[in-house]
Amino acid sequence: TRMPKACASHFPYPAMNYQPEACVVHVVDDDPGLRRSLRFLLDSVGWTVQLHASAEEFLDVVAAPQTQPCCLLLDIRMPSMSGLELQQVLRGRGIDLPILFMTGHADVSVAVQAMKSGALDFIEKPFNDQKVLDAVAAAIRHSAEAIEEAGRRHAAGAMLALLSPREQEVAQLVAQGRPNKQIAVSLNISEKTVHIHRQHGMEKVGVSSAAELARLMLRANPAALD
């Protein structure tokens, strides 16, 4: 059964900044009937649906990075380039978007392997409409969260870029919990100079403690304090 439009509003959309129509679901499958059926189903929720008859056709239009929540409903078995091959090409190009594989019963073990390579989930044919909608909603949320996290990471990096090279050196050591005296010895500068760079640096990035500075640096780069 198809889900009527009146029921679509119960779906838990990602970040409130995104309206359903701003979320894109790409469908890649060589079966035109299945593509039309999925468009009808996904349209009922309000998502923007883009249909692609082949992996190559999809590669012609996909770009990185993703700027709006999206996901890819991808058939595992297709002529020419398979879904698994497309997954590897996307990884090689640094295009990271949630992939939901569509698979027949005989391909379940292949789909599990695809998930080990980064796919979010797989859906067995013939489809249960509600399971498809739930899986796509989860993938869209996953995408929105990744985009928002990338935005926070970029903003934190932009803040830290305001620091001079010396302030960055001091900030790194402050964020690691080093006292001023230790930092002074490490950088071969006076303790007073460390204090000045520490204060100026914190004012520039809008933090007031070593803990806040550490959080900012880790937001910009999770490996920053390794």
C-alpha atoms as a printed R data frame, in Angstrom:
    type eleno elety resid chain resno      x       y       z
1   ATOM     1    CA   THR     A     1  0.000   0.000   0.000
2   ATOM     2    CA   ARG     A     2  1.066   3.552  -0.674
3   ATOM     3    CA   MET     A     3  1.336   6.080   2.098
4   ATOM     4    CA   PRO     A     4 -1.183   8.923   1.598
5   ATOM     5    CA   LYS     A     5  0.093  12.487   1.680
6   ATOM     6    CA   ALA     A     6 -1.983  13.222   4.773
7   ATOM     7    CA   CYS     A     7  0.195  10.810   6.773
8   ATOM     8    CA   ALA     A     8  3.534  12.191   5.642
9   ATOM     9    CA   SER     A     9  3.826  14.796   8.405
10  ATOM    10    CA   HIS     A    10  4.715  12.232  11.092
11  ATOM    11    CA   PHE     A    11  8.182  11.664   9.651
12  ATOM    12    CA   PRO     A    12 11.011  12.857  11.901
13  ATOM    13    CA   TYR     A    13 12.962  15.225   9.679
14  ATOM    14    CA   PRO     A    14 16.532  16.248  10.441
15  ATOM    15    CA   ALA     A    15 17.578  19.647  11.716
16  ATOM    16    CA   MET     A    16 14.688  22.061  11.643
17  ATOM    17    CA   ASN     A    17 16.638  24.276   9.226
18  ATOM    18    CA   TYR     A    18 15.735  21.855   6.441
19  ATOM    19    CA   GLN     A    19 12.329  21.553   4.828
20  ATOM    20    CA   PRO     A    20 11.502  18.162   3.243
21  ATOM    21    CA   GLU     A    21 11.764  19.582  -0.282
22  ATOM    22    CA   ALA     A    22 15.343  20.697   0.479
23  ATOM    23    CA   CYS     A    23 16.287  17.060   1.123
24  ATOM    24    CA   VAL     A    24 17.264  15.114  -1.987
25  ATOM    25    CA   VAL     A    25 16.832  11.379  -2.496
26  ATOM    26    CA   HIS     A    26 18.801   9.999  -5.447
27  ATOM    27    CA   VAL     A    27 17.505   6.720  -6.881
28  ATOM    28    CA   VAL     A    28 19.924   4.754  -9.062
29  ATOM    29    CA   ASP     A    29 18.366   1.684 -10.707
30  ATOM    30    CA   ASP     A    30 18.197   0.398 -14.264
31  ATOM    31    CA   ASP     A    31 14.530  -0.664 -13.908
32  ATOM    32    CA   PRO     A    32 12.295   2.235 -15.077
33  ATOM    33    CA   GLY     A    33  9.216   0.756 -13.401
34  ATOM    34    CA   LEU     A    34 10.945   0.568 -10.040
35  ATOM    35    CA   ARG     A    35 12.255   4.123 -10.411
36  ATOM    36    CA   ARG     A    36  8.741   5.418 -11.085
37  ATOM    37    CA   SER     A    37  7.350   3.465  -8.129
38  ATOM    38    CA   LEU     A    38  9.978   4.874  -5.765
39  ATOM    39    CA   ARG     A    39  9.385   8.418  -7.049
40  ATOM    40    CA   PHE     A    40  5.671   8.065  -6.282
41  ATOM    41    CA   LEU     A    41  6.401   6.774  -2.773
42  ATOM    42    CA   LEU     A    42  9.100   9.319  -1.894
43  ATOM    43    CA   ASP     A    43  7.122  12.208  -3.376
44  ATOM    44    CA   SER     A    44  4.369  11.416  -0.865
45  ATOM    45    CA   VAL     A    45  6.648  12.645   1.943
46  ATOM    46    CA   GLY     A    46  7.722  15.798   0.126
47  ATOM    47    CA   TRP     A    47 11.350  14.930  -0.537
48  ATOM    48    CA   THR     A    48 12.961  16.043  -3.778
49  ATOM    49    CA   VAL     A    49 13.557  12.887  -5.825
50  ATOM    50    CA   GLN     A    50 16.136  12.535  -8.602
51  ATOM    51    CA   LEU     A    51 16.059   9.405 -10.746
52  ATOM    52    CA   HIS     A    52 19.125   7.956 -12.497
53  ATOM    53    CA   ALA     A    53 19.062   4.997 -14.876
54  ATOM    54    CA   SER     A    54 22.700   4.054 -14.288
55  ATOM    55    CA   ALA     A    55 25.675   4.616 -12.022
56  ATOM    56    CA   GLU     A    56 27.398   6.566 -14.791
57  ATOM    57    CA   GLU     A    57 24.401   8.892 -15.115
58  ATOM    58    CA   PHE     A    58 24.504   9.586 -11.385
59  ATOM    59    CA   LEU     A    59 28.248  10.282 -11.451
60  ATOM    60    CA   ASP     A    60 27.637  12.954 -14.090
61  ATOM    61    CA   VAL     A    61 25.599  15.034 -11.638
62  ATOM    62    CA   VAL     A    62 26.843  14.240  -8.113
63  ATOM    63    CA   ALA     A    63 29.241  16.688  -6.496
64  ATOM    64    CA   ALA     A    64 31.188  17.051  -3.246
65  ATOM    65    CA   PRO     A    65 30.824  18.321  -0.663
66  ATOM    66    CA   GLN     A    66 27.101  17.881  -0.091
67  ATOM    67    CA   THR     A    67 25.397  21.167   0.760
68  ATOM    68    CA   GLN     A    68 21.907  19.831   1.499
69  ATOM    69    CA   PRO     A    69 20.707  16.657   3.212
70  ATOM    70    CA   CYS     A    70 20.574  13.789   0.754
71  ATOM    71    CA   CYS     A    71 20.908  10.054   0.390
72  ATOM    72    CA   LEU     A    72 21.359   7.479  -2.344
73  ATOM    73    CA   LEU     A    73 19.016   4.556  -2.939
74  ATOM    74    CA   LEU     A    74 21.283   2.299  -4.977
75  ATOM    75    CA   ASP     A    75 20.628  -1.032  -6.689
76  ATOM    76    CA   ILE     A    76 23.391  -3.560  -6.107
77  ATOM    77    CA   ARG     A    77 23.112  -5.331  -9.484
78  ATOM    78    CA   MET     A    78 23.120  -3.158 -12.605
79  ATOM    79    CA   PRO     A    79 24.608  -3.627 -16.074
80  ATOM    80    CA   SER     A    80 27.865  -1.811 -16.781
81  ATOM    81    CA   MET     A    81 28.803  -0.371 -13.371
82  ATOM    82    CA   SER     A    82 27.321  -2.169 -10.347
83  ATOM    83    CA   GLY     A    83 26.171  -0.483  -7.163
84  ATOM    84    CA   LEU     A    84 29.216  -1.811  -5.318
85  ATOM    85    CA   GLU     A    85 31.534  -0.389  -7.977
86  ATOM    86    CA   LEU     A    86 29.761   2.966  -7.748
87  ATOM    87    CA   GLN     A    87 30.231   2.924  -3.968
88  ATOM    88    CA   GLN     A    88 33.980   2.515  -4.456
89  ATOM    89    CA   VAL     A    89 34.152   5.280  -7.074
90  ATOM    90    CA   LEU     A    90 32.332   7.664  -4.735
91  ATOM    91    CA   ARG     A    91 34.742   6.814  -1.907
92  ATOM    92    CA   GLY     A    92 37.681   7.385  -4.239
93  ATOM    93    CA   ARG     A    93 36.335  10.824  -5.147
94  ATOM    94    CA   GLY     A    94 35.756  11.764  -1.518
95  ATOM    95    CA   ILE     A    95 31.982  11.963  -2.031
96  ATOM    96    CA   ASP     A    96 30.463  10.936   1.272
97  ATOM    97    CA   LEU     A    97 26.700  10.528   1.268
98  ATOM    98    CA   PRO     A    98 24.513   7.925   3.009
99  ATOM    99    CA   ILE     A    99 23.950   4.907   0.761
100 ATOM   100    CA   LEU     A   100 20.965   2.571   1.103
101 ATOM   101    CA   PHE     A   101 21.447  -0.484  -1.076
102 ATOM   102    CA   MET     A   102 18.448  -2.129  -2.739
103 ATOM   103    CA   THR     A   103 18.934  -5.854  -2.955
104 ATOM   104    CA   GLY     A   104 17.258  -9.134  -3.813
105 ATOM   105    CA   HIS     A   105 17.278 -11.961  -1.264
106 ATOM   106    CA   ALA     A   106 20.271 -13.645  -2.932
107 ATOM   107    CA   ASP     A   107 22.381 -10.505  -2.506
108 ATOM   108    CA   VAL     A   108 21.972 -10.002   1.247
109 ATOM   109    CA   SER     A   109 25.505 -11.212   2.023
110 ATOM   110    CA   VAL     A   110 26.837  -8.793  -0.611
111 ATOM   111    CA   ALA     A   111 24.843  -5.956   0.967
112 ATOM   112    CA   VAL     A   112 26.305  -6.765   4.379
113 ATOM   113    CA   GLN     A   113 29.763  -6.498   2.836
114 ATOM   114    CA   ALA     A   114 28.750  -3.134   1.341
115 ATOM   115    CA   MET     A   115 27.792  -1.900   4.806
116 ATOM   116    CA   LYS     A   116 31.255  -2.865   6.035
117 ATOM   117    CA   SER     A   117 32.546  -0.561   3.287
118 ATOM   118    CA   GLY     A   118 30.463   2.328   4.587
119 ATOM   119    CA   ALA     A   119 26.900   1.866   3.337
120 ATOM   120    CA   LEU     A   120 24.302   2.955   5.882
121 ATOM   121    CA   ASP     A   121 21.770   0.157   5.377
122 ATOM   122    CA   PHE     A   122 20.169  -2.130   2.801
123 ATOM   123    CA   ILE     A   123 16.552  -2.729   1.810
124 ATOM   124    CA   GLU     A   124 15.328  -6.049   0.448
125 ATOM   125    CA   LYS     A   125 13.099  -6.325  -2.611
126 ATOM   126    CA   PRO     A   126 10.150  -6.543  -2.835
127 ATOM   127    CA   PHE     A   127  9.907  -3.391  -0.756
128 ATOM   128    CA   ASN     A   128  7.788  -2.678   2.255
129 ATOM   129    CA   ASP     A   129  6.883   0.980   1.696
130 ATOM   130    CA   GLN     A   130  7.085   1.935   5.352
131 ATOM   131    CA   LYS     A   131 10.526   0.356   5.716
132 ATOM   132    CA   VAL     A   132 11.769   2.304   2.697
133 ATOM   133    CA   LEU     A   133 10.428   5.582   4.087
134 ATOM   134    CA   ASP     A   134 11.862   4.933   7.544
135 ATOM   135    CA   ALA     A   135 15.274   4.016   6.117
136 ATOM   136    CA   VAL     A   136 15.362   7.114   3.899
137 ATOM   137    CA   ALA     A   137 14.274   9.355   6.801
138 ATOM   138    CA   ALA     A   138 17.145   7.963   8.918
139 ATOM   139    CA   ALA     A   139 19.622   8.477   6.058
140 ATOM   140    CA   ILE     A   140 18.458  12.063   5.530
141 ATOM   141    CA   ARG     A   141 18.896  12.765   9.255
142 ATOM   142    CA   HIS     A   142 22.372  11.230   9.100
143 ATOM   143    CA   SER     A   143 23.254  13.473   6.149
144 ATOM   144    CA   ALA     A   144 21.895  16.619   7.832
145 ATOM   145    CA   GLU     A   145 23.878  15.908  10.990
146 ATOM   146    CA   ALA     A   146 27.059  15.392   8.930
147 ATOM   147    CA   ILE     A   147 26.517  18.698   7.095
148 ATOM   148    CA   GLU     A   148 25.908  20.547  10.351
149 ATOM   149    CA   GLU     A   149 29.001  18.976  11.921
150 ATOM   150    CA   ALA     A   150 31.067  20.009   8.887
151 ATOM   151    CA   GLY     A   151 29.730  23.550   9.320
152 ATOM   152    CA   ARG     A   152 30.736  23.607  12.992
153 ATOM   153    CA   ARG     A   153 34.162  22.228  12.106
154 ATOM   154    CA   HIS     A   154 34.640  24.886   9.417
155 ATOM   155    CA   ALA     A   155 33.537  27.696  11.773
156 ATOM   156    CA   ALA     A   156 35.926  26.503  14.494
157 ATOM   157    CA   GLY     A   157 38.772  26.295  11.997
158 ATOM   158    CA   ALA     A   158 38.030  29.821  10.778
159 ATOM   159    CA   MET     A   159 38.187  31.111  14.371
160 ATOM   160    CA   LEU     A   160 41.534  29.435  15.014
161 ATOM   161    CA   ALA     A   161 42.895  30.829  11.742
162 ATOM   162    CA   LEU     A   162 42.649  34.301  13.337
163 ATOM   163    CA   LEU     A   163 45.583  33.398  15.591
164 ATOM   164    CA   SER     A   164 49.147  34.330  14.697
165 ATOM   165    CA   PRO     A   165 51.615  31.441  14.287
166 ATOM   166    CA   ARG     A   166 53.025  32.049  17.785
167 ATOM   167    CA   GLU     A   167 49.523  32.308  19.302
168 ATOM   168    CA   GLN     A   168 48.680  28.995  17.633
169 ATOM   169    CA   GLU     A   169 51.730  27.362  19.202
170 ATOM   170    CA   VAL     A   170 50.801  28.692  22.639
171 ATOM   171    CA   ALA     A   171 47.132  27.770  22.189
172 ATOM   172    CA   GLN     A   172 48.062  24.182  21.288
173 ATOM   173    CA   LEU     A   173 50.039  23.765  24.503
174 ATOM   174    CA   VAL     A   174 47.439  25.565  26.628
175 ATOM   175    CA   ALA     A   175 44.736  23.256  25.253
176 ATOM   176    CA   GLN     A   176 46.889  20.276  26.228
177 ATOM   177    CA   GLY     A   177 46.809  21.508  29.825
178 ATOM   178    CA   ARG     A   178 50.388  22.771  30.037
179 ATOM   179    CA   PRO     A   179 51.091  25.518  32.628
180 ATOM   180    CA   ASN     A   180 52.592  28.811  31.419
181 ATOM   181    CA   LYS     A   181 56.018  28.009  32.937
182 ATOM   182    CA   GLN     A   182 56.232  24.750  30.976
183 ATOM   183    CA   ILE     A   183 55.069  26.441  27.772
184 ATOM   184    CA   ALA     A   184 57.732  29.125  28.201
185 ATOM   185    CA   VAL     A   185 60.478  26.519  28.473
186 ATOM   186    CA   SER     A   186 59.065  24.545  25.550
187 ATOM   187    CA   LEU     A   187 58.957  27.554  23.215
188 ATOM   188    CA   ASN     A   188 62.059  29.263  24.640
189 ATOM   189    CA   ILE     A   189 60.183  32.460  25.484
190 ATOM   190    CA   SER     A   190 59.448  34.248  28.770
191 ATOM   191    CA   GLU     A   191 56.508  33.310  30.957
192 ATOM   192    CA   LYS     A   192 55.197  36.857  30.581
193 ATOM   193    CA   THR     A   193 55.211  36.494  26.777
194 ATOM   194    CA   VAL     A   194 53.320  33.224  27.098
195 ATOM   195    CA   HIS     A   195 50.717  34.970  29.251
196 ATOM   196    CA   ILE     A   196 50.296  37.768  26.682
197 ATOM   197    CA   HIS     A   197 49.919  35.334  23.747
198 ATOM   198    CA   ARG     A   198 47.548  33.210  25.809
199 ATOM   199    CA   GLN     A   199 45.305  36.162  26.647
200 ATOM   200    CA   HIS     A   200 45.329  37.625  23.135
201 ATOM   201    CA   GLY     A   201 44.637  34.240  21.591
202 ATOM   202    CA   MET     A   202 41.699  33.493  23.873
203 ATOM   203    CA   GLU     A   203 40.196  36.922  23.232
204 ATOM   204    CA   LYS     A   204 40.464  36.422  19.464
205 ATOM   205    CA   VAL     A   205 38.614  33.096  19.497
206 ATOM   206    CA   GLY     A   206 36.146  34.083  22.209
207 ATOM   207    CA   VAL     A   207 37.015  31.564  24.919
208 ATOM   208    CA   SER     A   208 37.917  32.084  28.570
209 ATOM   209    CA   SER     A   209 39.482  28.794  29.675
210 ATOM   210    CA   ALA     A   210 41.857  26.070  28.547
211 ATOM   211    CA   ALA     A   211 38.942  23.612  28.464
212 ATOM   212    CA   GLU     A   212 36.940  25.830  26.087
213 ATOM   213    CA   LEU     A   213 40.013  26.287  23.919
214 ATOM   214    CA   ALA     A   214 40.524  22.504  23.808
215 ATOM   215    CA   ARG     A   215 36.895  21.976  22.766
216 ATOM   216    CA   LEU     A   216 37.254  24.537  19.981
217 ATOM   217    CA   MET     A   217 40.448  22.925  18.690
218 ATOM   218    CA   LEU     A   218 38.947  19.434  18.785
219 ATOM   219    CA   ARG     A   219 35.846  20.680  16.962
220 ATOM   220    CA   ALA     A   220 38.065  22.021  14.192
221 ATOM   221    CA   ASN     A   221 40.187  18.872  14.109
222 ATOM   222    CA   PRO     A   222 39.507  15.790  16.263
223 ATOM   223    CA   ALA     A   223 43.217  14.899  16.093
224 ATOM   224    CA   ALA     A   224 44.402  18.398  17.027
225 ATOM   225    CA   LEU     A   225 45.609  17.482  20.515
226 ATOM   226    CA   ASP     A   226 47.129  14.078  19.748
